[in-house]
PDB file of C-alpha atoms in Angstrom:
ATOM      1  CA  MET A  28     -28.321   1.637  -2.454  1.00 38.00           C
ATOM      2  CA  SER A  29     -24.890   0.382  -3.539  1.00 42.00           C
ATOM      3  CA  LYS A  30     -24.976  -2.884  -5.508  1.00 42.00           C
ATOM      4  CA  ILE A  31     -21.863  -4.387  -3.943  1.00 44.00           C
ATOM      5  CA  PRO A  32     -21.825  -8.193  -4.139  1.00 45.00           C
ATOM      6  CA  ASP A  33     -21.195 -10.402  -1.144  1.00 45.00           C
ATOM      7  CA  MET A  34     -17.586 -11.471  -0.644  1.00 42.00           C
ATOM      8  CA  ASN A  35     -18.454 -15.033  -1.686  1.00 41.00           C
ATOM      9  CA  THR A  36     -20.424 -14.374  -4.884  1.00 46.00           C
ATOM     10  CA  ASP A  37     -19.114 -15.567  -8.231  1.00 49.00           C
ATOM     11  CA  ALA A  38     -19.095 -11.967  -9.483  1.00 53.00           C
ATOM     12  CA  ALA A  39     -16.217 -11.141  -7.164  1.00 58.00           C
ATOM     13  CA  ARG A  40     -14.307 -14.425  -7.127  1.00 65.00           C
ATOM     14  CA  VAL A  41     -11.070 -15.165  -8.918  1.00 69.00           C
ATOM     15  CA  ASP A  42      -8.969 -18.325  -8.920  1.00 69.00           C
ATOM     16  CA  ARG A  43      -5.656 -18.031  -7.126  1.00 76.00           C
ATOM     17  CA  PRO A  44      -2.647 -19.271  -9.118  1.00 87.00           C
ATOM     18  CA  THR A  45      -1.084 -22.543  -8.065  1.00 87.00           C
ATOM     19  CA  THR A  46       2.256 -24.037  -9.018  1.00 91.00           C
ATOM     20  CA  SER A  47       4.251 -27.210  -8.571  1.00 93.00           C
ATOM     21  CA  SER A  48       7.390 -25.125  -8.096  1.00 96.00           C
ATOM     22  CA  LYS A  49       9.341 -25.896  -4.946  1.00 95.00           C
ATOM     23  CA  LEU A  50      10.735 -22.353  -4.990  1.00 97.00           C
ATOM     24  CA  PHE A  51       7.818 -20.061  -5.780  1.00 98.00           C
ATOM     25  CA  ALA A  52       4.671 -20.016  -3.650  1.00 96.00           C
ATOM     26  CA  HIS A  53       2.093 -19.023  -6.268  1.00 96.00           C
ATOM     27  CA  THR A  54       3.483 -19.062  -9.797  1.00 97.00           C
ATOM     28  CA  ARG A  55       6.814 -19.225 -11.594  1.00 97.00           C
ATOM     29  CA  TRP A  56       5.887 -15.871 -13.165  1.00 98.00           C
ATOM     30  CA  ASP A  57       6.966 -14.332  -9.855  1.00 98.00           C
ATOM     31  CA  ALA A  58      10.513 -14.876 -11.093  1.00 98.00           C
ATOM     32  CA  ILE A  59      10.005 -11.669 -13.108  1.00 98.00           C
ATOM     33  CA  PRO A  60       9.338  -9.283 -10.179  1.00 98.00           C
ATOM     34  CA  THR A  61      12.037 -11.126  -8.224  1.00 98.00           C
ATOM     35  CA  LEU A  62      14.601 -10.418 -10.939  1.00 98.00           C
ATOM     36  CA  ALA A  63      13.336  -6.848 -11.248  1.00 98.00           C
ATOM     37  CA  GLY A  64      13.899  -6.309  -7.525  1.00 98.00           C
ATOM     38  CA  LEU A  65      17.400  -7.790  -7.686  1.00 98.00           C
ATOM     39  CA  PHE A  66      18.213  -5.682 -10.756  1.00 98.00           C
ATOM     40  CA  HIS A  67      17.196  -2.598  -8.788  1.00 98.00           C
ATOM     41  CA  LEU A  68      19.585  -3.614  -6.000  1.00 98.00           C
ATOM     42  CA  PHE A  69      22.513  -4.050  -8.398  1.00 98.00           C
ATOM     43  CA  TYR A  70      21.652  -0.763 -10.117  1.00 98.00           C
ATOM     44  CA  PHE A  71      21.665   0.962  -6.714  1.00 98.00           C
ATOM     45  CA  LEU A  72      25.089  -0.461  -5.862  1.00 98.00           C
ATOM     46  CA  GLY A  73      26.407   0.201  -9.358  1.00 98.00           C
ATOM     47  CA  LEU A  74      25.680   3.917  -9.083  1.00 98.00           C
ATOM     48  CA  PHE A  75      28.127   4.155  -6.182  1.00 98.00           C
ATOM     49  CA  PHE A  76      30.986   2.571  -8.116  1.00 98.00           C
ATOM     50  CA  LEU A  77      30.229   4.532 -11.285  1.00 98.00           C
ATOM     51  CA  PHE A  78      29.958   7.940  -9.599  1.00 98.00           C
ATOM     52  CA  PRO A  79      33.708   8.807  -9.493  1.00 97.00           C
ATOM     53  CA  HIS A  80      34.205   7.924 -13.162  1.00 97.00           C
ATOM     54  CA  ALA A  81      31.138   9.029 -15.149  1.00 97.00           C
ATOM     55  CA  PRO A  82      30.405  12.604 -16.319  1.00 98.00           C
ATOM     56  CA  LEU A  83      27.959  14.561 -14.191  1.00 96.00           C
ATOM     57  CA  TRP A  84      25.294  14.673 -16.908  1.00 98.00           C
ATOM     58  CA  VAL A  85      25.362  10.882 -17.174  1.00 98.00           C
ATOM     59  CA  MET A  86      25.037  10.488 -13.415  1.00 98.00           C
ATOM     60  CA  LEU A  87      22.118  12.930 -13.303  1.00 98.00           C
ATOM     61  CA  ILE A  88      20.259  10.867 -15.898  1.00 98.00           C
ATOM     62  CA  LEU A  89      21.053   7.621 -14.074  1.00 98.00           C
ATOM     63  CA  GLY A  90      19.995   9.171 -10.767  1.00 98.00           C
ATOM     64  CA  PHE A  91      16.658  10.224 -12.215  1.00 98.00           C
ATOM     65  CA  ILE A  92      16.198   6.678 -13.515  1.00 98.00           C
ATOM     66  CA  TYR A  93      16.956   5.400 -10.019  1.00 98.00           C
ATOM     67  CA  SER A  94      14.185   7.644  -8.650  1.00 98.00           C
ATOM     68  CA  LEU A  95      11.744   6.187 -11.163  1.00 98.00           C
ATOM     69  CA  MET A  96      12.905   2.705 -10.199  1.00 98.00           C
ATOM     70  CA  VAL A  97      12.229   3.404  -6.508  1.00 98.00           C
ATOM     71  CA  ASN A  98       8.680   4.344  -7.441  1.00 98.00           C
ATOM     72  CA  ALA A  99       8.225   1.293  -9.660  1.00 98.00           C
ATOM     73  CA  ASN A 100       9.724  -1.028  -7.064  1.00 98.00           C
ATOM     74  CA  ILE A 101       7.639   0.241  -4.149  1.00 98.00           C
ATOM     75  CA  ASN A 102       4.413   0.166  -6.139  1.00 98.00           C
ATOM     76  CA  GLY A 103       5.157  -2.891  -8.230  1.00 98.00           C
ATOM     77  CA  VAL A 104       7.601  -5.433  -6.848  1.00 98.00           C
ATOM     78  CA  GLY A 105       7.404  -4.491  -3.169  1.00 98.00           C
ATOM     79  CA  HIS A 106       3.651  -4.012  -3.262  1.00 98.00           C
ATOM     80  CA  ASN A 107       2.933  -7.424  -4.767  1.00 98.00           C
ATOM     81  CA  PHE A 108       5.459  -9.016  -2.435  1.00 98.00           C
ATOM     82  CA  ILE A 109       3.444  -7.727   0.534  1.00 98.00           C
ATOM     83  CA  HIS A 110       0.161  -9.262  -0.600  1.00 97.00           C
ATOM     84  CA  ASN A 111       1.519 -12.469  -2.126  1.00 97.00           C
ATOM     85  CA  PRO A 112       5.066 -13.255  -0.886  1.00 97.00           C
ATOM     86  CA  PHE A 113       6.932 -14.833  -3.767  1.00 98.00           C
ATOM     87  CA  PHE A 114       8.612 -17.822  -2.126  1.00 98.00           C
ATOM     88  CA  ARG A 115       7.527 -20.926  -0.247  1.00 97.00           C
ATOM     89  CA  SER A 116      10.456 -20.513   2.135  1.00 97.00           C
ATOM     90  CA  GLU A 117       9.972 -17.932   4.876  1.00 97.00           C
ATOM     91  CA  LEU A 118      13.741 -17.447   4.978  1.00 98.00           C
ATOM     92  CA  LEU A 119      13.889 -16.631   1.257  1.00 98.00           C
ATOM     93  CA  ASN A 120      11.048 -14.141   1.701  1.00 98.00           C
ATOM     94  CA  ARG A 121      12.932 -12.518   4.561  1.00 98.00           C
ATOM     95  CA  LEU A 122      16.170 -12.351   2.580  1.00 98.00           C
ATOM     96  CA  PHE A 123      14.392 -10.873  -0.425  1.00 98.00           C
ATOM     97  CA  GLY A 124      12.860  -8.312   1.938  1.00 98.00           C
ATOM     98  CA  ILE A 125      16.389  -7.278   2.930  1.00 98.00           C
ATOM     99  CA  THR A 126      17.401  -6.790  -0.717  1.00 98.00           C
ATOM    100  CA  GLN A 127      14.291  -4.658  -1.220  1.00 98.00           C
ATOM    101  CA  SER A 128      15.097  -2.615   1.858  1.00 98.00           C
ATOM    102  CA  ILE A 129      18.626  -1.851   0.667  1.00 98.00           C
ATOM    103  CA  ALA A 130      17.549  -0.987  -2.898  1.00 97.00           C
ATOM    104  CA  CYS A 131      14.775   1.389  -1.779  1.00 97.00           C
ATOM    105  CA  CYS A 132      16.515   2.594   1.414  1.00 94.00           C
ATOM    106  CA  PHE A 133      13.716   1.672   3.790  1.00 95.00           C
ATOM    107  CA  SER A 134      12.395  -1.392   5.579  1.00 97.00           C
ATOM    108  CA  GLN A 135      10.143  -3.699   3.560  1.00 98.00           C
ATOM    109  CA  THR A 136       8.576  -4.965   6.807  1.00 98.00           C
ATOM    110  CA  TYR A 137       7.854  -1.410   7.991  1.00 98.00           C
ATOM    111  CA  TYR A 138       6.370  -0.738   4.551  1.00 98.00           C
ATOM    112  CA  ASN A 139       4.199  -3.818   5.021  1.00 98.00           C
ATOM    113  CA  ALA A 140       2.765  -2.350   8.241  1.00 98.00           C
ATOM    114  CA  VAL A 141       2.044   1.019   6.625  1.00 98.00           C
ATOM    115  CA  HIS A 142       0.504  -0.556   3.556  1.00 98.00           C
ATOM    116  CA  MET A 143      -1.765  -2.930   5.453  1.00 98.00           C
ATOM    117  CA  GLN A 144      -2.947   0.040   7.512  1.00 97.00           C
ATOM    118  CA  HIS A 145      -3.695   1.705   4.188  1.00 98.00           C
ATOM    119  CA  HIS A 146      -5.957  -1.215   3.327  1.00 97.00           C
ATOM    120  CA  LYS A 147      -7.697  -1.027   6.682  1.00 97.00           C
ATOM    121  CA  GLY A 148      -8.696   2.566   5.996  1.00 96.00           C
ATOM    122  CA  ASN A 149      -8.738   2.627   2.192  1.00 96.00           C
ATOM    123  CA  ALA A 150      -7.925   6.359   1.971  1.00 96.00           C
ATOM    124  CA  ASP A 151     -10.672   7.181   4.472  1.00 95.00           C
ATOM    125  CA  ARG A 152     -11.739  10.680   5.475  1.00 95.00           C
ATOM    126  CA  PRO A 153     -10.994  12.002   8.976  1.00 95.00           C
ATOM    127  CA  ASP A 154     -13.461  11.098  11.721  1.00 93.00           C
ATOM    128  CA  LYS A 155     -14.924  13.583  14.207  1.00 91.00           C
ATOM    129  CA  LYS A 156     -11.592  13.689  16.015  1.00 91.00           C
ATOM    130  CA  GLY A 157      -9.744  14.435  12.799  1.00 91.00           C
ATOM    131  CA  GLU A 158      -8.116  10.999  12.650  1.00 95.00           C
ATOM    132  CA  THR A 159      -7.918   8.568   9.749  1.00 96.00           C
ATOM    133  CA  ILE A 160      -7.440   4.814   9.939  1.00 97.00           C
ATOM    134  CA  ASP A 161      -5.230   4.975   6.853  1.00 97.00           C
ATOM    135  CA  TRP A 162      -1.966   6.645   7.884  1.00 97.00           C
ATOM    136  CA  ILE A 163      -1.285   7.801   4.325  1.00 97.00           C
ATOM    137  CA  SER A 164      -4.822   8.800   3.357  1.00 97.00           C
ATOM    138  CA  ILE A 165      -4.925  11.724   0.932  1.00 97.00           C
ATOM    139  CA  TYR A 166      -7.630  13.189   3.202  1.00 96.00           C
ATOM    140  CA  LYS A 167      -5.639  12.992   6.444  1.00 96.00           C
ATOM    141  CA  HIS A 168      -4.165  16.491   6.146  1.00 96.00           C
ATOM    142  CA  GLY A 169      -6.937  17.961   4.008  1.00 94.00           C
ATOM    143  CA  HIS A 170      -9.657  20.331   5.157  1.00 90.00           C
ATOM    144  CA  ASP A 171     -13.456  20.114   5.218  1.00 88.00           C
ATOM    145  CA  GLY A 172     -13.421  16.505   4.078  1.00 87.00           C
ATOM    146  CA  GLU A 173     -11.434  17.290   0.929  1.00 93.00           C
ATOM    147  CA  ALA A 174      -8.212  15.710  -0.261  1.00 95.00           C
ATOM    148  CA  GLU A 175      -4.994  17.508   0.581  1.00 96.00           C
ATOM    149  CA  ASN A 176      -3.327  19.629  -2.075  1.00 96.00           C
ATOM    150  CA  PRO A 177      -1.455  17.049  -4.198  1.00 96.00           C
ATOM    151  CA  TRP A 178       1.908  18.811  -4.078  1.00 96.00           C
ATOM    152  CA  LYS A 179       1.852  19.150  -0.297  1.00 97.00           C
ATOM    153  CA  TYR A 180       1.001  15.454  -0.106  1.00 98.00           C
ATOM    154  CA  VAL A 181       3.792  14.533  -2.515  1.00 98.00           C
ATOM    155  CA  PHE A 182       6.615  16.542  -0.957  1.00 98.00           C
ATOM    156  CA  LEU A 183       5.679  16.343   2.734  1.00 98.00           C
ATOM    157  CA  SER A 184       4.440  12.760   3.153  1.00 97.00           C
ATOM    158  CA  PHE A 185       7.997  11.431   3.273  1.00 96.00           C
ATOM    159  CA  PHE A 186       8.525  13.304   6.546  1.00 96.00           C
ATOM    160  CA  ARG A 187       5.214  12.303   8.128  1.00 96.00           C
ATOM    161  CA  ASP A 188       5.852   8.628   8.839  1.00 94.00           C
ATOM    162  CA  ASP A 189       5.196   7.858  12.493  1.00 95.00           C
ATOM    163  CA  ILE A 190       7.917   5.329  13.279  1.00 95.00           C
ATOM    164  CA  GLY A 191       6.487   4.785  16.758  1.00 96.00           C
ATOM    165  CA  ALA A 192       3.061   3.861  15.378  1.00 96.00           C
ATOM    166  CA  ILE A 193       4.651   1.499  12.855  1.00 97.00           C
ATOM    167  CA  ARG A 194       6.689  -0.209  15.570  1.00 97.00           C
ATOM    168  CA  ARG A 195       3.605  -0.597  17.754  1.00 96.00           C
ATOM    169  CA  GLU A 196       1.782  -2.227  14.853  1.00 97.00           C
ATOM    170  CA  LEU A 197       4.667  -4.635  14.270  1.00 97.00           C
ATOM    171  CA  ARG A 198       4.724  -5.548  17.974  1.00 96.00           C
ATOM    172  CA  LYS A 199       1.057  -6.548  17.676  1.00 96.00           C
ATOM    173  CA  ARG A 200       2.090  -9.029  14.990  1.00 95.00           C
ATOM    174  CA  GLY A 201       4.753 -10.531  17.199  1.00 94.00           C
ATOM    175  CA  ARG A 202       8.313  -9.867  18.241  1.00 94.00           C
ATOM    176  CA  ARG A 203       9.693 -11.561  15.124  1.00 95.00           C
ATOM    177  CA  GLU A 204       8.193  -8.940  12.796  1.00 97.00           C
ATOM    178  CA  LEU A 205       9.783  -6.092  14.720  1.00 96.00           C
ATOM    179  CA  ILE A 206      13.141  -7.892  14.778  1.00 97.00           C
ATOM    180  CA  TRP A 207      13.115  -8.447  11.018  1.00 97.00           C
ATOM    181  CA  GLY A 208      12.059  -4.859  10.431  1.00 97.00           C
ATOM    182  CA  ASN A 209      15.002  -3.685  12.481  1.00 97.00           C
ATOM    183  CA  ILE A 210      17.344  -6.064  10.636  1.00 98.00           C
ATOM    184  CA  GLU A 211      16.217  -4.495   7.356  1.00 98.00           C
ATOM    185  CA  LEU A 212      16.741  -0.994   8.754  1.00 97.00           C
ATOM    186  CA  ALA A 213      20.205  -1.995   9.940  1.00 98.00           C
ATOM    187  CA  ALA A 214      21.041  -3.529   6.547  1.00 98.00           C
ATOM    188  CA  PHE A 215      20.366  -0.440   4.489  1.00 97.00           C
ATOM    189  CA  ALA A 216      21.792   1.862   7.189  1.00 97.00           C
ATOM    190  CA  THR A 217      25.026  -0.159   7.129  1.00 98.00           C
ATOM    191  CA  VAL A 218      25.261   0.072   3.359  1.00 98.00           C
ATOM    192  CA  LEU A 219      24.703   3.845   3.495  1.00 98.00           C
ATOM    193  CA  LEU A 220      27.299   4.185   6.237  1.00 98.00           C
ATOM    194  CA  VAL A 221      29.899   2.288   4.221  1.00 98.00           C
ATOM    195  CA  MET A 222      29.133   4.448   1.189  1.00 98.00           C
ATOM    196  CA  PHE A 223      29.402   7.567   3.355  1.00 98.00           C
ATOM    197  CA  VAL A 224      32.788   6.544   4.722  1.00 98.00           C
ATOM    198  CA  PHE A 225      34.221   6.006   1.244  1.00 98.00           C
ATOM    199  CA  ASN A 226      32.458   8.901  -0.508  1.00 98.00           C
ATOM    200  CA  TRP A 227      30.365  11.191   1.692  1.00 98.00           C
ATOM    201  CA  ARG A 228      29.743  13.601  -1.174  1.00 97.00           C
ATOM    202  CA  TYR A 229      28.056  10.842  -3.140  1.00 98.00           C
ATOM    203  CA  VAL A 230      25.631  10.093  -0.285  1.00 98.00           C
ATOM    204  CA  ILE A 231      24.821  13.693   0.674  1.00 98.00           C
ATOM    205  CA  PHE A 232      24.711  15.433  -2.694  1.00 98.00           C
ATOM    206  CA  TYR A 233      23.667  12.608  -5.021  1.00 98.00           C
ATOM    207  CA  LEU A 234      22.030   9.565  -3.457  1.00 98.00           C
ATOM    208  CA  LEU A 235      19.835  11.209  -0.832  1.00 97.00           C
ATOM    209  CA  PRO A 236      18.247  13.764  -3.203  1.00 98.00           C
ATOM    210  CA  PHE A 237      17.376  11.095  -5.786  1.00 98.00           C
ATOM    211  CA  PHE A 238      16.230   8.716  -3.038  1.00 97.00           C
ATOM    212  CA  TYR A 239      13.875  11.435  -1.744  1.00 98.00           C
ATOM    213  CA  LEU A 240      12.679  12.192  -5.280  1.00 98.00           C
ATOM    214  CA  GLY A 241      11.871   8.517  -5.806  1.00 98.00           C
ATOM    215  CA  HIS A 242       9.677   8.460  -2.719  1.00 98.00           C
ATOM    216  CA  CYS A 243       7.991  11.680  -3.855  1.00 98.00           C
ATOM    217  CA  PHE A 244       7.196   9.949  -7.148  1.00 98.00           C
ATOM    218  CA  SER A 245       5.724   7.095  -5.129  1.00 98.00           C
ATOM    219  CA  TYR A 246       3.474   9.457  -3.168  1.00 98.00           C
ATOM    220  CA  LEU A 247       2.456  11.162  -6.416  1.00 98.00           C
ATOM    221  CA  ASN A 248       1.503   7.749  -7.727  1.00 97.00           C
ATOM    222  CA  GLY A 249      -0.424   7.015  -4.551  1.00 97.00           C
ATOM    223  CA  TYR A 250      -2.299  10.308  -4.586  1.00 98.00           C
ATOM    224  CA  TYR A 251      -3.858   9.754  -7.987  1.00 97.00           C
ATOM    225  CA  ARG A 252      -4.612   6.110  -7.239  1.00 97.00           C
ATOM    226  CA  HIS A 253      -7.233   7.495  -4.841  1.00 97.00           C
ATOM    227  CA  TYR A 254      -8.072  11.047  -5.886  1.00 96.00           C
ATOM    228  CA  GLY A 255     -11.621  11.052  -7.221  1.00 94.00           C
ATOM    229  CA  ALA A 256     -12.372   7.623  -5.740  1.00 95.00           C
ATOM    230  CA  ASP A 257     -15.183   7.019  -3.259  1.00 93.00           C
ATOM    231  CA  PRO A 258     -13.839   6.198   0.221  1.00 89.00           C
ATOM    232  CA  ASP A 259     -17.317   5.031   1.266  1.00 88.00           C
ATOM    233  CA  LYS A 260     -17.847   2.462  -1.500  1.00 92.00           C
ATOM    234  CA  PRO A 261     -15.650  -0.684  -1.448  1.00 93.00           C
ATOM    235  CA  ILE A 262     -15.685  -1.347  -5.173  1.00 94.00           C
ATOM    236  CA  ALA A 263     -14.718   2.281  -5.816  1.00 95.00           C
ATOM    237  CA  TRP A 264     -12.025   2.665  -3.130  1.00 96.00           C
ATOM    238  CA  GLY A 265      -9.364   3.066  -5.799  1.00 97.00           C
ATOM    239  CA  VAL A 266      -8.860   4.691  -9.194  1.00 97.00           C
ATOM    240  CA  SER A 267      -7.721   2.442 -12.041  1.00 97.00           C
ATOM    241  CA  SER A 268      -5.513   2.969 -15.070  1.00 97.00           C
ATOM    242  CA  TYR A 269      -5.286   0.246 -17.697  1.00 97.00           C
ATOM    243  CA  GLY A 270      -2.321   1.210 -19.882  1.00 96.00           C
ATOM    244  CA  LYS A 271      -0.471  -1.921 -20.990  1.00 97.00           C
ATOM    245  CA  ILE A 272       3.112  -0.716 -20.617  1.00 97.00           C
ATOM    246  CA  TYR A 273       2.357   0.955 -17.292  1.00 98.00           C
ATOM    247  CA  ASN A 274       0.850  -2.222 -15.872  1.00 98.00           C
ATOM    248  CA  TRP A 275       3.640  -4.408 -17.189  1.00 97.00           C
ATOM    249  CA  LEU A 276       6.205  -2.182 -15.447  1.00 97.00           C
ATOM    250  CA  PHE A 277       4.200  -1.937 -12.212  1.00 98.00           C
ATOM    251  CA  PHE A 278       2.966  -5.533 -12.202  1.00 98.00           C
ATOM    252  CA  TYR A 279      -0.687  -4.567 -12.637  1.00 98.00           C
ATOM    253  CA  ASN A 280      -0.931  -2.135  -9.752  1.00 97.00           C
ATOM    254  CA  GLY A 281      -2.680   0.145 -12.238  1.00 98.00           C
ATOM    255  CA  TYR A 282      -5.769  -2.001 -11.621  1.00 98.00           C
ATOM    256  CA  HIS A 283      -6.116  -0.220  -8.322  1.00 98.00           C
ATOM    257  CA  ALA A 284      -9.879  -0.174  -7.805  1.00 97.00           C
ATOM    258  CA  GLU A 285      -9.802  -3.921  -8.386  1.00 97.00           C
ATOM    259  CA  HIS A 286      -6.895  -4.307  -5.996  1.00 97.00           C
ATOM    260  CA  HIS A 287      -8.582  -2.502  -3.124  1.00 97.00           C
ATOM    261  CA  PHE A 288     -11.773  -4.456  -3.721  1.00 96.00           C
ATOM    262  CA  ARG A 289      -9.862  -7.760  -3.512  1.00 96.00           C
ATOM    263  CA  PRO A 290      -6.290  -7.165  -2.252  1.00 96.00           C
ATOM    264  CA  LYS A 291      -5.175 -10.801  -2.452  1.00 95.00           C
ATOM    265  CA  VAL A 292      -5.764 -11.172  -6.204  1.00 97.00           C
ATOM    266  CA  HIS A 293      -2.399 -12.079  -7.712  1.00 97.00           C
ATOM    267  CA  TRP A 294      -0.969  -9.712 -10.318  1.00 97.00           C
ATOM    268  CA  THR A 295      -1.147 -12.407 -13.012  1.00 97.00           C
ATOM    269  CA  LYS A 296      -4.919 -12.718 -12.423  1.00 96.00           C
ATOM    270  CA  MET A 297      -5.771  -9.022 -12.323  1.00 97.00           C
ATOM    271  CA  GLU A 298      -6.947  -8.698 -15.930  1.00 96.00           C
ATOM    272  CA  ALA A 299      -9.253 -11.711 -15.527  1.00 95.00           C
ATOM    273  CA  PHE A 300     -10.652 -10.291 -12.293  1.00 96.00           C
ATOM    274  CA  HIS A 301     -11.269  -6.947 -13.957  1.00 96.00           C
ATOM    275  CA  GLN A 302     -13.326  -8.644 -16.650  1.00 96.00           C
ATOM    276  CA  GLN A 303     -15.459 -10.312 -13.982  1.00 95.00           C
ATOM    277  CA  VAL A 304     -16.357  -7.078 -12.215  1.00 95.00           C
ATOM    278  CA  ALA A 305     -16.255  -4.611 -15.138  1.00 95.00           C
ATOM    279  CA  GLU A 306     -20.023  -4.217 -15.434  1.00 95.00           C
ATOM    280  CA  LEU A 307     -20.421  -3.834 -11.700  1.00 94.00           C
ATOM    281  CA  GLN A 308     -17.686  -1.188 -11.683  1.00 94.00           C
ATOM    282  CA  LYS A 309     -19.455   0.723 -14.425  1.00 93.00           C
ATOM    283  CA  GLU A 310     -22.721   0.647 -12.500  1.00 93.00           C
ATOM    284  CA  GLU A 311     -21.007   1.917  -9.359  1.00 93.00           C
ATOM    285  CA  GLY A 312     -19.089   4.710 -11.109  1.00 92.00           C
ATOM    286  CA  VAL A 313     -15.558   3.447 -10.526  1.00 95.00           C
ATOM    287  CA  ARG A 314     -13.148   6.119 -11.710  1.00 95.00           C
ATOM    288  CA  VAL A 315     -10.703   5.282 -14.515  1.00 96.00           C
ATOM    289  CA  ILE A 316      -7.966   7.598 -15.790  1.00 96.00           C
ATOM    290  CA  GLU A 317      -6.134   7.520 -19.102  1.00 93.00           C
ATOM    291  CA  HIS A 318      -2.626   8.197 -17.819  1.00 93.00           C
ATOM    292  CA  ALA A 319      -0.357   6.284 -15.491  1.00 96.00           C
ATOM    293  CA  HIS A 320      -1.174   7.283 -11.925  1.00 97.00           C
ATOM    294  CA  MET A 321       2.034   9.301 -11.545  1.00 96.00           C
ATOM    295  CA  LEU A 322       0.749  11.488 -14.393  1.00 96.00           C
ATOM    296  CA  GLY A 323      -2.788  11.595 -13.036  1.00 95.00           C
ATOM    297  CA  PHE A 324      -2.683  15.396 -12.796  1.00 94.00           C
ATOM    298  CA  LEU A 325      -2.751  15.456 -16.626  1.00 94.00           C
ATOM    299  CA  ASP A 326      -6.066  13.622 -16.813  1.00 92.00           C
ATOM    300  CA  ARG A 327      -8.591  15.686 -18.751  1.00 88.00           C
ATOM    301  CA  ASN A 328     -11.499  14.570 -16.549  1.00 86.00           C
ATOM    302  CA  LEU A 329      -9.732  15.290 -13.276  1.00 88.00           C
ATOM    303  CA  PRO A 330     -12.305  16.317 -10.636  1.00 88.00           C
ATOM    304  CA  LYS A 331     -11.716  19.758  -9.180  1.00 83.00           C
ATOM    305  CA  ARG A 332     -10.791  19.924  -5.526  1.00 74.00           C
ATOM    306  CA  GLY A 333     -13.695  21.327  -3.540  1.00 65.00           C
ATOM    307  CA  LYS A 334     -16.263  18.950  -4.993  1.00 56.00           C
ATOM    308  CA  SER A 335     -17.728  16.166  -2.925  1.00 44.00           C
ATOM    309  CA  ALA A 336     -16.985  12.572  -3.830  1.00 45.00           C
ATOM    310  CA  LEU A 337     -20.519  12.234  -5.198  1.00 44.00           C
ATOM    311  CA  GLU A 338     -20.162  15.294  -7.426  1.00 50.00           C
ATOM    312  CA  ALA A 339     -16.776  14.056  -8.630  1.00 45.00           C
ATOM    313  CA  THR A 340     -18.222  10.676  -9.491  1.00 43.00           C
ATOM    314  CA  GLU A 341     -21.143  12.247 -11.352  1.00 46.00           C
ATOM    315  CA  ALA A 342     -18.767  14.473 -13.284  1.00 42.00           C
ATOM    316  CA  ILE A 343     -16.981  11.477 -14.828  1.00 40.00           C
ATOM    317  CA  SER A 344     -19.915   9.084 -15.213  1.00 42.00           C
TER     318      SER A 344
END
């Protein structure tokens, strides 16, 4: 029998940050991910203006960095912004969502819908009809209850988004959500169109490949945040990685088992929450890897595909 505490027990409770700031909703520390998101936007725009003047080898390095930034933004800034919007003002949150959408070339509101569906299913296995609640579950396109091959997941997931399903989910939330999602789509589409008009080669042969690579990095990150986890045990829904630099860059999304157990815990409180549930996690066999999730395939204790979740858990306990 799983020893999962009740939602209201002290073992699983963490204080939410509060602030007297009239700008930030939770803590002034959210100025850091805000600035990181805005820096990403200016970096994205800067690449366009630099492209005609810099040597190719410089642009290739900068493009690769942009891909890494897309990954870090989606899984750090954008991810935390979904669960704990940074600002008190709804308008400021909406405007920041537009900047995120342009920098990452997708809609932050659409991402919100996909990500919240992810939390509804928590990387669940397919049911008898072959369906998963989580649209991006690593098991969705696997076979015999096993996770999909990681490289198929990484390189194909970008093309699997069901825009119709996302739009239907946004309509359930209200017409305003769908409108803002479409505004974000229009914003980044307009920016890409302007870039295309002035330099179509830049968009086709430079930006789009690195944009795609960035999203592949994000899916690689996502795969190993759940590979070897237990989809049937709430405290073990995710796989955690506790490297300091990694978590500073990704705003503590490395604490992923903790995050899925309590999604509303603010990134500044994640270490404290981990300390509260550490013993319980150990008892329940929560998987921890040594590397950043994007490098999870290098983990020396990586469970082999073909093992059940129970066998995988036993192998690392």
